[in-house]
């Protein structure tokens, strides 16, 4: 019996759940920054994170694994969707953040940029980003609800706790510049 790669591994950003998404992004970043034998290890970790069928994946030879990683072109492409997450009435953003107004998009972009620029304050900006983009569909965005003047987040704590874990921040320039 023959199988397609798509039967064994996830092959797009959209197919991944939030945890898998973070694992794959982290493994790809580690792969790109490693040298020698460590690069092989991170290739294996990428495939491990992308397994759809563990039983079939265990039958792959090292040569096939190398070919499969090289064929996963989506790893070299930017992703424009957010992990599907619903917490009560709050929904994840649409692809390309298309339901956001321009001001809302710029505000979200600023929070994202701060999360990358200030890694020591990652949790603060991840929470603010989650509060900005995970919202009730059709609800008018109000940046005053993201944080009060003292910097304390005033949004639903459950929403923030669930959403914050979805984000894995890294430099976009390194993602777009390098390939596997």
mmCIF file of C-alpha atoms in Angstrom:
data_model
loop_
_atom_site.group_PDB
_atom_site.id
_atom_site.type_symbol
_atom_site.label_atom_id
_atom_site.label_comp_id
_atom_site.label_asym_id
_atom_site.label_seq_id
_atom_site.Cartn_x
_atom_site.Cartn_y
_atom_site.Cartn_z
ATOM 1 C CA UNK A 1 0.000 0.000 0.000
ATOM 2 C CA UNK A 2 1.330 3.447 -0.844
ATOM 3 C CA UNK A 3 0.757 6.666 1.056
ATOM 4 C CA UNK A 4 1.032 10.341 0.279
ATOM 5 C CA UNK A 5 3.089 12.636 2.454
ATOM 6 C CA UNK A 6 -0.183 14.362 3.381
ATOM 7 C CA UNK A 7 -1.394 11.076 4.922
ATOM 8 C CA UNK A 8 1.574 11.050 7.284
ATOM 9 C CA UNK A 9 2.399 14.720 7.930
ATOM 10 C CA UNK A 10 0.575 18.030 8.102
ATOM 11 C CA UNK A 11 1.577 20.073 5.075
ATOM 12 C CA UNK A 12 0.232 23.586 5.672
ATOM 13 C CA UNK A 13 0.201 26.204 8.422
ATOM 14 C CA UNK A 14 -3.590 26.058 8.546
ATOM 15 C CA UNK A 15 -3.608 22.346 9.368
ATOM 16 C CA UNK A 16 -1.722 22.870 12.649
ATOM 17 C CA UNK A 17 -3.286 23.454 16.032
ATOM 18 C CA UNK A 18 -1.787 26.228 18.242
ATOM 19 C CA UNK A 19 0.618 23.909 20.079
ATOM 20 C CA UNK A 20 1.858 22.249 16.874
ATOM 21 C CA UNK A 21 2.191 25.646 15.221
ATOM 22 C CA UNK A 22 4.437 26.922 18.022
ATOM 23 C CA UNK A 23 6.510 23.707 18.001
ATOM 24 C CA UNK A 24 7.051 23.847 14.241
ATOM 25 C CA UNK A 25 7.946 27.546 14.198
ATOM 26 C CA UNK A 26 10.391 27.004 17.086
ATOM 27 C CA UNK A 27 11.986 23.930 15.471
ATOM 28 C CA UNK A 28 12.347 25.691 12.104
ATOM 29 C CA UNK A 29 14.014 28.666 13.798
ATOM 30 C CA UNK A 30 16.396 26.362 15.687
ATOM 31 C CA UNK A 31 17.173 24.479 12.475
ATOM 32 C CA UNK A 32 18.021 27.684 10.639
ATOM 33 C CA UNK A 33 20.366 28.870 13.381
ATOM 34 C CA UNK A 34 22.152 25.536 13.926
ATOM 35 C CA UNK A 35 25.144 23.948 12.244
ATOM 36 C CA UNK A 36 26.426 20.435 11.571
ATOM 37 C CA UNK A 37 24.775 17.482 13.283
ATOM 38 C CA UNK A 38 22.364 19.755 15.140
ATOM 39 C CA UNK A 39 20.722 20.665 11.828
ATOM 40 C CA UNK A 40 19.791 16.999 11.352
ATOM 41 C CA UNK A 41 18.334 16.862 14.836
ATOM 42 C CA UNK A 42 16.133 19.894 14.169
ATOM 43 C CA UNK A 43 14.945 18.419 10.863
ATOM 44 C CA UNK A 44 13.752 15.398 12.834
ATOM 45 C CA UNK A 45 12.053 17.672 15.382
ATOM 46 C CA UNK A 46 10.254 19.503 12.566
ATOM 47 C CA UNK A 47 8.925 16.219 11.202
ATOM 48 C CA UNK A 48 8.038 15.009 14.686
ATOM 49 C CA UNK A 49 5.943 18.134 15.261
ATOM 50 C CA UNK A 50 4.241 17.678 11.882
ATOM 51 C CA UNK A 51 3.242 14.017 12.337
ATOM 52 C CA UNK A 52 -0.347 13.305 11.441
ATOM 53 C CA UNK A 53 0.002 9.519 11.683
ATOM 54 C CA UNK A 54 2.688 8.377 14.145
ATOM 55 C CA UNK A 55 2.507 4.729 13.076
ATOM 56 C CA UNK A 56 3.200 5.528 9.420
ATOM 57 C CA UNK A 57 5.816 8.152 10.308
ATOM 58 C CA UNK A 58 7.806 5.548 12.250
ATOM 59 C CA UNK A 59 8.303 3.548 9.003
ATOM 60 C CA UNK A 60 10.091 6.357 7.148
ATOM 61 C CA UNK A 61 13.783 5.935 6.371
ATOM 62 C CA UNK A 62 16.285 8.742 7.110
ATOM 63 C CA UNK A 63 16.630 9.366 3.367
ATOM 64 C CA UNK A 64 12.866 9.720 3.001
ATOM 65 C CA UNK A 65 12.766 12.058 6.003
ATOM 66 C CA UNK A 66 15.319 14.372 4.363
ATOM 67 C CA UNK A 67 13.300 14.408 1.140
ATOM 68 C CA UNK A 68 10.046 15.062 2.994
ATOM 69 C CA UNK A 69 11.438 18.030 4.942
ATOM 70 C CA UNK A 70 12.830 19.473 1.713
ATOM 71 C CA UNK A 71 9.403 19.080 0.078
ATOM 72 C CA UNK A 72 7.479 20.909 2.819
ATOM 73 C CA UNK A 73 7.490 24.241 1.005
ATOM 74 C CA UNK A 74 5.032 25.840 3.435
ATOM 75 C CA UNK A 75 7.843 25.997 6.023
ATOM 76 C CA UNK A 76 9.504 28.666 3.876
ATOM 77 C CA UNK A 77 6.338 30.684 3.445
ATOM 78 C CA UNK A 78 4.998 33.301 5.826
ATOM 79 C CA UNK A 79 1.749 32.459 7.556
ATOM 80 C CA UNK A 80 -1.200 34.777 7.528
ATOM 81 C CA UNK A 81 -3.666 32.920 9.660
ATOM 82 C CA UNK A 82 -4.078 32.495 13.368
ATOM 83 C CA UNK A 83 -4.631 29.244 15.218
ATOM 84 C CA UNK A 84 -8.374 28.614 15.387
ATOM 85 C CA UNK A 85 -9.368 29.402 18.896
ATOM 86 C CA UNK A 86 -12.732 30.177 20.370
ATOM 87 C CA UNK A 87 -13.221 31.050 23.998
ATOM 88 C CA UNK A 88 -16.890 31.613 24.603
ATOM 89 C CA UNK A 89 -17.925 34.380 22.249
ATOM 90 C CA UNK A 90 -14.349 35.459 21.412
ATOM 91 C CA UNK A 91 -13.004 34.315 18.038
ATOM 92 C CA UNK A 92 -9.589 34.168 16.431
ATOM 93 C CA UNK A 93 -8.837 36.735 13.730
ATOM 94 C CA UNK A 94 -9.702 35.931 10.127
ATOM 95 C CA UNK A 95 -6.934 35.185 7.624
ATOM 96 C CA UNK A 96 -4.849 38.239 6.862
ATOM 97 C CA UNK A 97 -6.792 39.917 9.732
ATOM 98 C CA UNK A 98 -9.323 40.967 7.093
ATOM 99 C CA UNK A 99 -12.146 41.838 9.503
ATOM 100 C CA UNK A 100 -10.006 44.452 11.278
ATOM 101 C CA UNK A 101 -10.222 48.143 10.489
ATOM 102 C CA UNK A 102 -6.994 49.863 9.461
ATOM 103 C CA UNK A 103 -6.591 51.472 12.907
ATOM 104 C CA UNK A 104 -7.242 48.142 14.605
ATOM 105 C CA UNK A 105 -4.669 46.442 12.356
ATOM 106 C CA UNK A 106 -2.053 49.127 13.070
ATOM 107 C CA UNK A 107 -2.676 48.817 16.816
ATOM 108 C CA UNK A 108 -2.246 45.018 16.616
ATOM 109 C CA UNK A 109 0.891 45.427 14.521
ATOM 110 C CA UNK A 110 2.331 47.781 17.143
ATOM 111 C CA UNK A 111 1.692 45.234 19.928
ATOM 112 C CA UNK A 112 3.287 42.493 17.828
ATOM 113 C CA UNK A 113 6.316 44.674 17.059
ATOM 114 C CA UNK A 114 6.738 45.477 20.756
ATOM 115 C CA UNK A 115 6.619 41.767 21.625
ATOM 116 C CA UNK A 116 9.527 41.160 19.241
ATOM 117 C CA UNK A 117 11.476 44.304 20.126
ATOM 118 C CA UNK A 118 11.167 43.868 23.902
ATOM 119 C CA UNK A 119 11.579 40.128 24.592
ATOM 120 C CA UNK A 120 11.938 40.748 28.337
ATOM 121 C CA UNK A 121 8.325 42.036 28.266
ATOM 122 C CA UNK A 122 7.046 39.261 25.991
ATOM 123 C CA UNK A 123 4.142 38.227 28.247
ATOM 124 C CA UNK A 124 2.863 41.777 28.592
ATOM 125 C CA UNK A 125 2.791 42.388 24.843
ATOM 126 C CA UNK A 126 1.498 38.894 24.016
ATOM 127 C CA UNK A 127 -1.425 39.538 26.372
ATOM 128 C CA UNK A 128 -2.043 42.940 24.794
ATOM 129 C CA UNK A 129 -1.877 41.432 21.296
ATOM 130 C CA UNK A 130 -4.324 38.687 22.276
ATOM 131 C CA UNK A 131 -6.677 41.276 23.758
ATOM 132 C CA UNK A 132 -6.415 43.280 20.556
ATOM 133 C CA UNK A 133 -7.069 40.622 17.934
ATOM 134 C CA UNK A 134 -9.183 37.945 19.644
ATOM 135 C CA UNK A 135 -12.571 39.606 19.888
ATOM 136 C CA UNK A 136 -16.297 39.227 19.475
ATOM 137 C CA UNK A 137 -17.113 39.309 15.734
ATOM 138 C CA UNK A 138 -18.720 42.607 14.814
ATOM 139 C CA UNK A 139 -17.630 44.247 18.057
ATOM 140 C CA UNK A 140 -16.174 47.733 17.652
ATOM 141 C CA UNK A 141 -12.498 47.770 18.688
ATOM 142 C CA UNK A 142 -11.715 50.016 21.651
ATOM 143 C CA UNK A 143 -8.023 50.304 22.492
ATOM 144 C CA UNK A 144 -8.964 51.610 25.941
ATOM 145 C CA UNK A 145 -10.166 48.099 26.780
ATOM 146 C CA UNK A 146 -6.777 46.576 25.975
ATOM 147 C CA UNK A 147 -4.973 48.209 28.889
ATOM 148 C CA UNK A 148 -5.699 50.947 31.346
ATOM 149 C CA UNK A 149 -3.272 53.806 32.027
ATOM 150 C CA UNK A 150 -1.375 51.784 34.660
ATOM 151 C CA UNK A 151 -0.672 49.063 32.096
ATOM 152 C CA UNK A 152 -2.961 46.467 33.722
ATOM 153 C CA UNK A 153 -4.977 44.501 31.240
ATOM 154 C CA UNK A 154 -8.695 44.995 31.679
ATOM 155 C CA UNK A 155 -9.855 42.351 29.185
ATOM 156 C CA UNK A 156 -11.260 38.933 30.048
ATOM 157 C CA UNK A 157 -8.466 37.047 31.868
ATOM 158 C CA UNK A 158 -9.570 33.630 30.535
ATOM 159 C CA UNK A 159 -9.394 34.893 26.965
ATOM 160 C CA UNK A 160 -5.907 36.277 27.497
ATOM 161 C CA UNK A 161 -4.574 33.179 29.247
ATOM 162 C CA UNK A 162 -5.814 30.924 26.447
ATOM 163 C CA UNK A 163 -4.700 33.178 23.590
ATOM 164 C CA UNK A 164 -1.283 34.161 24.908
ATOM 165 C CA UNK A 165 -0.041 30.589 24.626
ATOM 166 C CA UNK A 166 -0.717 30.652 20.867
ATOM 167 C CA UNK A 167 1.973 33.172 20.102
ATOM 168 C CA UNK A 168 5.592 32.347 19.360
ATOM 169 C CA UNK A 169 7.483 35.545 18.595
ATOM 170 C CA UNK A 170 10.497 35.637 16.350
ATOM 171 C CA UNK A 171 11.983 38.018 13.878
ATOM 172 C CA UNK A 172 9.983 37.991 10.647
ATOM 173 C CA UNK A 173 13.069 39.038 8.730
ATOM 174 C CA UNK A 174 14.771 35.776 9.673
ATOM 175 C CA UNK A 175 11.724 33.746 8.600
ATOM 176 C CA UNK A 176 11.498 35.373 5.178
ATOM 177 C CA UNK A 177 15.216 35.639 4.532
ATOM 178 C CA UNK A 178 16.211 32.063 5.294
ATOM 179 C CA UNK A 179 14.946 28.827 3.871
ATOM 180 C CA UNK A 180 15.350 25.187 4.834
#
